[in-house]
Short mmCIF file of C-alpha atoms in Angstrom, two decimals:
data_model
loop_
_atom_site.label_atom_id
_atom_site.label_comp_id
_atom_site.label_asym_id
_atom_site.label_seq_id
_atom_site.Cartn_x
_atom_site.Cartn_y
_atom_site.Cartn_z
CA MET Y 14 -19.40 13.35 -27.08
CA VAL Y 15 -21.42 10.61 -28.28
CA GLU Y 16 -24.94 10.52 -27.08
CA GLY Y 17 -26.10 8.11 -24.26
CA LEU Y 18 -22.24 8.03 -22.71
CA HIS Y 19 -21.22 9.71 -19.63
CA ARG Y 20 -18.74 12.60 -19.66
CA VAL Y 21 -15.39 11.97 -17.65
CA VAL Y 22 -13.64 14.20 -15.93
CA VAL Y 23 -10.39 14.27 -13.90
CA THR Y 24 -10.86 15.17 -9.98
CA GLY Y 25 -7.52 13.88 -8.26
CA LEU Y 26 -3.85 13.88 -9.25
CA GLY Y 27 -0.95 11.85 -7.64
CA ALA Y 28 2.37 11.23 -8.64
CA ILE Y 29 5.88 9.94 -7.23
CA THR Y 30 8.98 10.86 -9.80
CA PRO Y 31 12.59 11.04 -10.33
CA ILE Y 32 11.97 14.84 -10.05
CA GLY Y 33 9.60 14.98 -7.29
CA ASN Y 34 7.50 12.75 -4.63
CA THR Y 35 4.20 14.97 -5.04
CA VAL Y 36 2.30 16.10 -7.57
CA GLU Y 37 3.23 19.70 -6.57
CA GLU Y 38 7.07 18.81 -6.87
CA TYR Y 39 6.96 17.10 -9.84
CA TRP Y 40 5.04 20.21 -11.73
CA ASP Y 41 7.66 22.22 -10.26
CA GLY Y 42 10.53 20.08 -11.76
CA LEU Y 43 8.85 19.89 -15.14
CA THR Y 44 8.18 23.63 -15.46
CA ALA Y 45 12.00 24.28 -14.18
CA GLY Y 46 13.52 21.99 -16.28
CA GLN Y 47 14.70 19.66 -13.64
CA ASN Y 48 16.94 16.88 -14.49
CA GLY Y 49 16.23 13.71 -12.68
CA VAL Y 50 18.85 11.56 -14.01
CA ALA Y 51 21.91 10.50 -11.62
CA GLY Y 52 24.36 7.50 -11.09
CA ILE Y 53 22.67 4.30 -9.91
CA THR Y 54 22.24 3.98 -6.16
CA LEU Y 55 19.76 1.12 -5.67
CA PHE Y 56 22.29 -1.53 -6.49
CA ASP Y 57 25.95 -1.42 -7.41
CA ALA Y 58 26.20 -0.72 -11.05
CA SER Y 59 29.96 -0.69 -11.76
CA SER Y 60 30.09 -3.83 -13.91
CA HIS Y 61 26.94 -2.52 -16.06
CA ALA Y 62 27.33 -1.06 -19.37
CA CYS Y 63 25.12 1.79 -18.36
CA LYS Y 64 25.68 3.07 -14.85
CA PHE Y 65 22.83 5.72 -14.44
CA ALA Y 66 19.08 5.93 -14.05
CA ALA Y 67 16.31 8.19 -13.11
CA GLU Y 68 15.46 6.95 -9.69
CA VAL Y 69 12.97 8.23 -7.30
CA LYS Y 70 14.82 10.05 -4.41
CA GLU Y 71 14.54 10.79 -0.84
CA LEU Y 72 11.43 8.37 -0.52
CA ASP Y 73 9.89 8.81 2.72
CA PRO Y 74 6.66 6.33 3.24
CA THR Y 75 6.12 7.15 6.92
CA GLY Y 76 2.45 8.11 7.67
CA ILE Y 77 1.50 6.94 4.14
CA LEU Y 78 2.23 3.34 4.18
CA GLU Y 79 2.17 0.90 7.15
CA PRO Y 80 5.67 -0.02 7.97
CA LYS Y 81 4.91 -3.91 8.99
CA GLU Y 82 2.67 -4.55 5.88
CA SER Y 83 4.83 -2.55 3.20
CA LYS Y 84 7.78 -4.51 3.88
CA ARG Y 85 6.32 -7.11 2.04
CA TRP Y 86 5.57 -5.10 -1.14
CA ASP Y 87 7.64 -4.70 -4.08
CA ARG Y 88 9.04 -1.20 -4.85
CA PHE Y 89 6.37 -0.85 -7.70
CA SER Y 90 3.50 -1.29 -5.65
CA LYS Y 91 4.73 0.82 -2.91
CA PHE Y 92 4.80 3.71 -5.69
CA GLY Y 93 1.45 2.72 -6.85
CA VAL Y 94 -0.20 3.05 -3.65
CA ILE Y 95 1.50 6.21 -2.61
CA ALA Y 96 0.46 7.88 -5.86
CA ALA Y 97 -2.87 6.57 -5.55
CA LYS Y 98 -3.44 7.67 -2.00
CA GLU Y 99 -2.38 11.26 -3.19
CA ALA Y 100 -4.60 11.20 -6.13
CA LEU Y 101 -7.66 10.22 -3.77
CA SER Y 102 -6.87 12.85 -1.34
CA ASN Y 103 -6.69 15.52 -3.98
CA SER Y 104 -9.97 14.37 -5.23
CA GLY Y 105 -11.72 14.84 -1.76
CA LEU Y 106 -13.55 11.71 -2.82
CA ILE Y 107 -14.70 9.79 0.50
CA ILE Y 108 -15.06 6.12 -0.17
CA GLU Y 109 -17.49 4.03 2.29
CA GLU Y 110 -19.32 1.06 2.29
CA SER Y 111 -22.28 2.77 0.48
CA ASN Y 112 -20.47 3.90 -2.50
CA ALA Y 113 -17.51 1.49 -2.62
CA THR Y 114 -18.70 -1.09 -5.22
CA ARG Y 115 -19.09 1.90 -7.92
CA ILE Y 116 -15.32 3.01 -7.35
CA GLY Y 117 -12.49 0.43 -8.89
CA VAL Y 118 -8.76 0.63 -9.54
CA ILE Y 119 -6.95 -0.04 -12.90
CA ILE Y 120 -3.19 0.33 -12.60
CA GLY Y 121 -0.73 -0.68 -15.37
CA SER Y 122 2.71 -2.15 -15.13
CA GLY Y 123 4.95 -3.30 -17.91
CA VAL Y 124 7.18 -5.39 -15.59
CA GLY Y 125 5.79 -5.77 -12.25
CA GLY Y 126 7.70 -6.84 -9.38
CA LEU Y 127 11.04 -7.26 -11.11
CA LEU Y 128 13.11 -6.97 -7.83
CA THR Y 129 11.16 -9.59 -6.06
CA MET Y 130 11.84 -11.76 -8.81
CA GLU Y 131 15.60 -11.17 -8.80
CA THR Y 132 16.12 -11.12 -5.25
CA GLN Y 133 13.90 -14.64 -4.41
CA SER Y 134 15.89 -16.15 -7.51
CA HIS Y 135 19.12 -15.69 -5.96
CA VAL Y 136 17.74 -16.99 -2.58
CA LEU Y 137 16.43 -20.22 -4.35
CA ALA Y 138 20.13 -20.60 -6.16
CA ASP Y 139 22.05 -19.83 -3.00
CA LYS Y 140 19.93 -21.26 -0.12
CA GLY Y 141 17.48 -23.59 -1.69
CA PRO Y 142 13.62 -23.63 -2.20
CA SER Y 143 12.58 -23.92 1.39
CA ARG Y 144 14.17 -20.43 2.11
CA VAL Y 145 12.07 -18.81 -0.82
CA SER Y 146 9.67 -16.28 0.62
CA PRO Y 147 6.09 -16.97 1.04
CA PHE Y 148 5.21 -13.63 -0.08
CA THR Y 149 7.08 -14.22 -3.52
CA VAL Y 150 4.43 -14.48 -5.85
CA PRO Y 151 1.90 -11.67 -4.29
CA MET Y 152 4.88 -9.38 -4.41
CA MET Y 153 6.11 -9.95 -7.94
CA ILE Y 154 2.78 -10.32 -9.74
CA PRO Y 155 1.87 -7.27 -11.85
CA ASN Y 156 -1.92 -6.71 -10.72
CA MET Y 157 -0.52 -6.26 -7.15
CA ALA Y 158 -0.57 -2.59 -7.12
CA THR Y 159 -4.00 -2.38 -8.03
CA GLY Y 160 -4.92 -5.08 -5.46
CA LEU Y 161 -3.03 -3.22 -2.66
CA ALA Y 162 -4.50 0.04 -3.74
CA ALA Y 163 -7.89 -1.32 -3.77
CA ILE Y 164 -7.22 -2.51 -0.13
CA ALA Y 165 -5.87 0.57 0.94
CA LEU Y 166 -8.35 2.58 -0.44
CA GLY Y 167 -11.49 0.50 0.31
CA THR Y 168 -12.49 0.33 -3.66
CA LYS Y 169 -14.75 -2.63 -4.27
CA GLY Y 170 -15.75 -2.16 -8.08
CA PRO Y 171 -14.34 -2.78 -11.39
CA SER Y 172 -10.48 -3.83 -10.57
CA SER Y 173 -7.65 -4.92 -13.23
CA ALA Y 174 -4.22 -4.29 -14.34
CA VAL Y 175 -2.81 -3.89 -17.53
CA ALA Y 176 0.65 -4.87 -18.80
CA THR Y 177 1.33 -3.67 -22.33
CA ALA Y 178 4.70 -2.55 -21.76
CA CYS Y 179 5.40 1.15 -22.01
CA ALA Y 180 1.55 1.88 -23.08
CA ALA Y 181 0.44 0.31 -19.70
CA GLY Y 182 -0.48 3.30 -17.85
CA SER Y 183 -1.99 4.94 -20.64
CA ASN Y 184 -4.09 2.05 -21.45
CA ALA Y 185 -5.31 1.53 -17.53
CA ILE Y 186 -6.40 5.40 -18.07
CA GLY Y 187 -8.23 4.52 -21.11
CA ASP Y 188 -9.74 1.70 -19.95
CA ALA Y 189 -10.91 3.34 -17.01
CA PHE Y 190 -12.27 6.03 -18.96
CA ARG Y 191 -14.43 3.62 -20.98
CA LEU Y 192 -15.93 1.81 -17.83
CA LEU Y 193 -17.08 5.44 -16.63
CA GLN Y 194 -18.38 6.41 -20.20
CA HIS Y 195 -20.60 3.53 -20.19
CA GLY Y 196 -21.87 3.79 -16.53
CA LYS Y 197 -20.16 0.71 -15.11
CA ALA Y 198 -18.34 2.86 -12.34
CA ASP Y 199 -18.95 6.29 -10.77
CA ALA Y 200 -15.44 6.54 -9.98
CA MET Y 201 -11.83 5.07 -10.90
CA VAL Y 202 -8.43 5.28 -9.55
CA CYS Y 203 -6.30 4.83 -12.49
CA GLY Y 204 -2.33 5.14 -14.07
CA GLY Y 205 0.67 3.37 -13.80
CA ALA Y 206 3.57 2.21 -11.80
CA GLU Y 207 7.08 0.89 -12.40
CA ALA Y 208 10.23 0.00 -10.61
CA SER Y 209 12.41 -1.63 -12.93
CA ILE Y 210 15.78 -0.23 -12.05
CA THR Y 211 17.35 -3.62 -10.76
CA PRO Y 212 20.43 -5.38 -12.05
CA LEU Y 213 18.48 -7.52 -14.40
CA GLY Y 214 16.13 -4.67 -15.57
CA VAL Y 215 19.32 -2.47 -16.33
CA ALA Y 216 21.07 -5.38 -17.88
CA GLY Y 217 18.31 -6.54 -20.09
CA PHE Y 218 17.66 -3.30 -21.50
CA SER Y 219 21.20 -2.75 -22.02
CA SER Y 220 21.68 -5.73 -24.05
CA ALA Y 221 19.03 -5.14 -26.30
CA LYS Y 222 20.78 -1.69 -27.04
CA ALA Y 223 17.72 0.26 -25.67
CA LEU Y 224 19.71 2.49 -23.25
CA SER Y 225 21.66 5.32 -23.50
CA PHE Y 226 25.36 4.80 -22.45
CA ARG Y 227 26.69 8.25 -21.74
CA ASN Y 228 28.14 7.25 -18.73
CA ALA Y 229 30.49 10.48 -18.79
CA ASP Y 230 27.87 12.66 -19.53
CA HIS Y 231 24.65 10.96 -17.95
CA LEU Y 232 22.89 14.39 -17.30
CA THR Y 233 22.68 14.94 -20.99
CA ALA Y 234 21.84 11.22 -21.89
CA SER Y 235 17.81 11.68 -22.16
CA ARG Y 236 17.60 13.85 -24.92
CA PRO Y 237 14.57 13.17 -27.07
CA PHE Y 238 14.26 14.38 -30.91
CA ASP Y 239 18.09 15.63 -30.44
CA ALA Y 240 19.95 14.26 -33.54
CA GLN Y 241 22.71 12.72 -30.97
CA ARG Y 242 20.20 10.60 -28.93
CA ASP Y 243 21.55 7.00 -28.57
CA GLY Y 244 18.87 5.37 -26.10
CA PHE Y 245 16.38 5.88 -23.22
CA VAL Y 246 17.21 6.48 -19.51
CA ILE Y 247 15.23 4.04 -17.13
CA GLY Y 248 13.01 5.62 -14.65
CA GLU Y 249 10.86 4.49 -11.82
CA GLY Y 250 7.82 6.05 -10.10
CA SER Y 251 4.05 6.02 -10.51
CA GLY Y 252 1.30 8.71 -11.76
CA MET Y 253 -2.24 8.29 -10.96
CA LEU Y 254 -5.54 9.92 -11.74
CA VAL Y 255 -9.15 10.04 -10.15
CA LEU Y 256 -11.57 10.07 -12.87
CA GLU Y 257 -15.36 10.18 -12.45
CA THR Y 258 -18.50 10.70 -14.38
CA LEU Y 259 -19.23 14.28 -14.84
CA GLU Y 260 -22.54 13.83 -13.05
CA HIS Y 261 -21.03 12.01 -9.85
CA ALA Y 262 -18.37 15.14 -9.52
CA GLN Y 263 -20.93 17.84 -10.00
CA LYS Y 264 -23.32 16.17 -7.54
CA ARG Y 265 -20.33 16.11 -4.85
CA ASP Y 266 -19.18 19.69 -5.64
CA ALA Y 267 -15.70 18.35 -6.89
CA THR Y 268 -12.79 20.51 -8.30
CA ILE Y 269 -12.84 19.52 -11.89
CA HIS Y 270 -9.24 19.83 -13.22
CA ALA Y 271 -9.77 18.59 -16.83
CA GLU Y 272 -12.01 16.48 -18.90
CA VAL Y 273 -11.02 13.05 -20.76
CA VAL Y 274 -12.46 13.11 -24.13
CA GLY Y 275 -10.45 10.56 -26.24
CA TYR Y 276 -8.96 7.28 -26.00
CA GLY Y 277 -7.13 5.60 -29.04
CA THR Y 278 -5.33 2.16 -28.67
CA THR Y 279 -4.08 0.15 -31.61
CA CYS Y 280 -1.25 -2.50 -32.54
CA ASP Y 281 1.57 -2.60 -34.96
CA ALA Y 282 1.37 -6.23 -35.31
CA HIS Y 283 5.11 -5.47 -36.70
CA HIS Y 284 8.06 -6.38 -34.48
CA ILE Y 285 8.75 -7.28 -30.99
CA THR Y 286 10.49 -4.17 -30.15
CA ALA Y 287 10.73 -1.56 -33.28
CA PRO Y 288 8.00 0.61 -34.39
CA SER Y 289 6.22 0.25 -37.29
CA PRO Y 290 8.00 2.10 -40.25
CA GLY Y 291 6.63 5.58 -40.46
CA GLY Y 292 4.82 5.25 -37.11
CA ILE Y 293 1.69 3.88 -38.75
CA GLY Y 294 0.37 2.30 -35.66
CA GLY Y 295 0.80 5.19 -33.63
CA ALA Y 296 -0.76 7.45 -35.98
CA ASN Y 297 -3.75 5.55 -36.11
CA ALA Y 298 -3.90 5.36 -32.23
CA ILE Y 299 -3.83 9.44 -32.76
CA ARG Y 300 -6.52 9.20 -35.17
CA LEU Y 301 -8.91 7.39 -33.08
CA ALA Y 302 -8.53 9.34 -29.97
CA LEU Y 303 -9.12 12.47 -32.02
CA GLU Y 304 -11.93 10.72 -33.52
CA ASP Y 305 -13.22 9.60 -29.98
CA SER Y 306 -13.22 13.28 -28.80
CA GLN Y 307 -14.68 14.90 -31.53
CA LEU Y 308 -11.81 17.39 -31.49
CA SER Y 309 -10.61 19.16 -34.61
CA LEU Y 310 -7.04 19.34 -35.78
CA ASP Y 311 -6.83 22.75 -35.10
CA ARG Y 312 -8.10 22.44 -31.62
CA ILE Y 313 -4.96 20.49 -30.11
CA ASP Y 314 -2.63 22.89 -28.39
CA TYR Y 315 0.16 20.47 -27.23
CA ILE Y 316 1.24 16.76 -27.64
CA ASN Y 317 3.23 15.11 -24.82
CA ALA Y 318 5.12 12.65 -26.56
CA HIS Y 319 6.23 9.19 -26.11
CA GLY Y 320 9.57 10.86 -26.91
CA THR Y 321 11.85 7.91 -25.37
CA SER Y 322 15.34 9.52 -26.87
CA THR Y 323 15.74 6.28 -28.91
CA PRO Y 324 16.28 6.71 -32.72
CA ALA Y 325 13.81 4.84 -33.77
CA ASN Y 326 10.83 5.84 -31.54
CA ASP Y 327 11.40 9.63 -31.65
CA LYS Y 328 11.56 9.89 -35.84
CA ASN Y 329 8.65 7.37 -36.23
CA GLU Y 330 6.77 9.40 -33.67
CA THR Y 331 7.58 12.58 -35.55
CA SER Y 332 6.06 11.05 -38.67
CA ALA Y 333 3.20 9.81 -37.01
CA ILE Y 334 2.42 13.09 -35.77
CA LYS Y 335 3.00 15.06 -39.24
CA SER Y 336 0.82 12.04 -41.08
CA VAL Y 337 -2.15 12.97 -38.79
CA PHE Y 338 -1.87 16.67 -38.56
CA GLY Y 339 -0.04 17.54 -41.81
CA GLN Y 340 1.06 20.95 -42.20
CA LYS Y 341 -0.64 21.87 -38.55
CA ALA Y 342 2.11 19.48 -37.07
CA TYR Y 343 4.33 22.29 -37.18
CA GLU Y 344 2.29 24.77 -35.17
CA ILE Y 345 1.66 22.42 -32.25
CA PRO Y 346 4.31 22.49 -29.19
CA VAL Y 347 5.65 18.74 -28.83
CA SER Y 348 7.55 18.03 -25.67
CA SER Y 349 9.23 14.87 -24.17
CA THR Y 350 9.10 14.94 -20.23
CA LYS Y 351 11.28 11.98 -20.45
CA SER Y 352 13.66 14.20 -20.75
CA MET Y 353 13.42 14.94 -17.30
CA THR Y 354 12.07 12.00 -15.65
CA GLY Y 355 13.40 9.27 -17.92
CA HIS Y 356 11.45 6.60 -18.84
CA LEU Y 357 9.11 4.93 -16.68
CA LEU Y 358 8.23 2.07 -18.73
CA GLY Y 359 4.32 1.32 -17.65
CA GLY Y 360 4.54 4.25 -15.35
CA SER Y 361 5.09 6.79 -17.86
CA GLY Y 362 1.43 7.03 -19.28
CA GLY Y 363 0.63 7.93 -15.79
CA ILE Y 364 2.84 10.77 -15.08
CA GLU Y 365 2.47 12.12 -18.56
CA ALA Y 366 -1.22 12.36 -18.17
CA VAL Y 367 -0.89 14.09 -15.00
CA ALA Y 368 1.71 16.74 -16.95
CA CYS Y 369 -0.95 17.21 -19.55
CA VAL Y 370 -3.93 18.11 -16.95
CA LEU Y 371 -1.29 20.11 -15.17
CA SER Y 372 -0.26 22.12 -18.54
CA ILE Y 373 -4.26 22.58 -19.19
CA GLN Y 374 -4.69 23.99 -15.63
CA ASN Y 375 -1.49 26.33 -15.68
CA GLY Y 376 -1.25 27.24 -19.38
CA VAL Y 377 2.39 25.92 -19.38
CA VAL Y 378 4.00 23.65 -21.71
CA PRO Y 379 6.82 21.57 -20.17
CA PRO Y 380 10.36 21.78 -21.87
CA THR Y 381 12.26 18.96 -23.85
CA ILE Y 382 15.53 19.06 -22.01
CA ASN Y 383 18.82 18.39 -23.46
CA TYR Y 384 17.88 19.36 -27.13
CA SER Y 385 20.64 21.06 -28.83
CA ASN Y 386 21.10 19.36 -32.04
CA PRO Y 387 18.14 19.45 -34.56
CA ASP Y 388 17.78 16.35 -36.54
CA PRO Y 389 16.42 16.52 -39.95
CA ASP Y 390 13.96 13.60 -39.36
CA CYS Y 391 12.79 15.44 -36.15
CA ASP Y 392 11.54 18.65 -37.18
CA LEU Y 393 8.80 19.90 -35.10
CA ASP Y 394 8.69 22.34 -32.34
CA TYR Y 395 9.86 20.23 -29.24
CA VAL Y 396 9.84 23.06 -26.73
CA PRO Y 397 13.50 23.11 -26.35
CA ASN Y 398 15.00 23.19 -22.90
CA ILE Y 399 12.75 25.98 -21.34
CA ALA Y 400 8.97 25.76 -20.42
CA ARG Y 401 6.79 27.78 -22.24
CA ASP Y 402 3.74 29.92 -21.37
CA HIS Y 403 1.11 28.58 -23.88
CA LEU Y 404 -2.92 28.62 -23.91
CA VAL Y 405 -3.59 24.75 -23.47
CA LYS Y 406 -7.21 23.77 -23.90
CA ALA Y 407 -6.83 20.45 -25.35
CA VAL Y 408 -3.77 17.84 -25.31
CA LEU Y 409 -2.70 14.46 -26.42
CA SER Y 410 -0.71 12.39 -24.67
CA ASN Y 411 0.99 9.47 -26.60
CA SER Y 412 2.39 6.10 -25.28
CA PHE Y 413 4.02 3.55 -27.16
CA GLY Y 414 5.26 -0.17 -26.08
CA PHE Y 415 7.02 -3.19 -26.78
CA GLY Y 416 4.83 -5.71 -28.61
CA GLY Y 417 3.68 -2.82 -30.86
CA HIS Y 418 1.14 -1.55 -28.42
CA ASN Y 419 0.10 1.99 -29.08
CA VAL Y 420 -2.04 4.37 -27.20
CA CYS Y 421 -3.12 8.24 -27.30
CA LEU Y 422 -5.34 10.23 -24.63
CA ALA Y 423 -6.94 13.17 -25.08
CA PHE Y 424 -7.72 15.51 -22.53
CA ARG Y 425 -9.36 19.16 -22.53
CA GLN Y 426 -10.14 22.09 -20.47
CA MET Y 427 -13.62 21.50 -18.77
CA ILE Y 428 -16.13 23.70 -20.60
#
């Protein structure tokens, strides 16, 4: 803790994911090794090379979102607002006119309202410009989850959106952490939201050869660090945290779930999609988070990996971890919850931060499911297939995105 900076704590959690539509359901799914992957139902994928995804299931926003208004929202914004509301409720924080300007929202999204963009493009082509919805732009712009969450919650403090691809949710949490450290706000609602399981989203990632094509065996398609991995499984949803300065949380006698202690962010400046060789950029982000947190290497009890199930990411992330921790890397449980949830792109950092906080609270490390074939290039302890009871006092969460964006967040047990 640097003198003069505020300590920052987690007081609220919210999640809507392919394995559970609340934080409780999500954690139960993670610890049970639940698989959120299934055939695509959101559109007809029969002509697509990849026909499966990790969709949010049985979503009923009744009583959470106002029906008439939310019809004018893209799916990613609905996810973000639902998770933000759960996080705020979980925190017990009351927002009113007297404190609204000291509470803000930052939500990251890699793509934003892709579904709206696609559907309205078809309207333009088929029916002409006069039939395009007047809500098209506010539905598709990636800052709208932030704007709608602020309206729904009544926050009038710092408000922004982050679009750093698959690192966006983690960047949003890190940026909120910095604002609080420097006293620019008392509390922040932050995380990521994504809904890119659309015809264009799936086709685009398929054409880039980023997705798995295990259509005949889609339940084992998301297999991070496994020698037979062939690509990621696209997912959707949102994970949100309420962060507060320690003083603010203590003043209102809030329940504190964990403390945020480190944030490292770098850029590879290497390639539009491929990670830098040896995971150099990711390693530097990890080092910065550790330096920021003032945690020594032997204090880290768990690493929630980016772990996408792509050949390049998993190999390079393993190298990054080993380059930072050396021989100690072999003693740290490293798991990828994307094996269960799929890859939520900009939403991943949010739900994975929630998983990290819950691992600290519960003393359990979620597993990497579908792990059965060791890869010589990926030789760490990936907590294969079954959750593990393990004392977790400090944890790192990695997020890496197209464009070379790298983020590492550090959380620890409140002391």
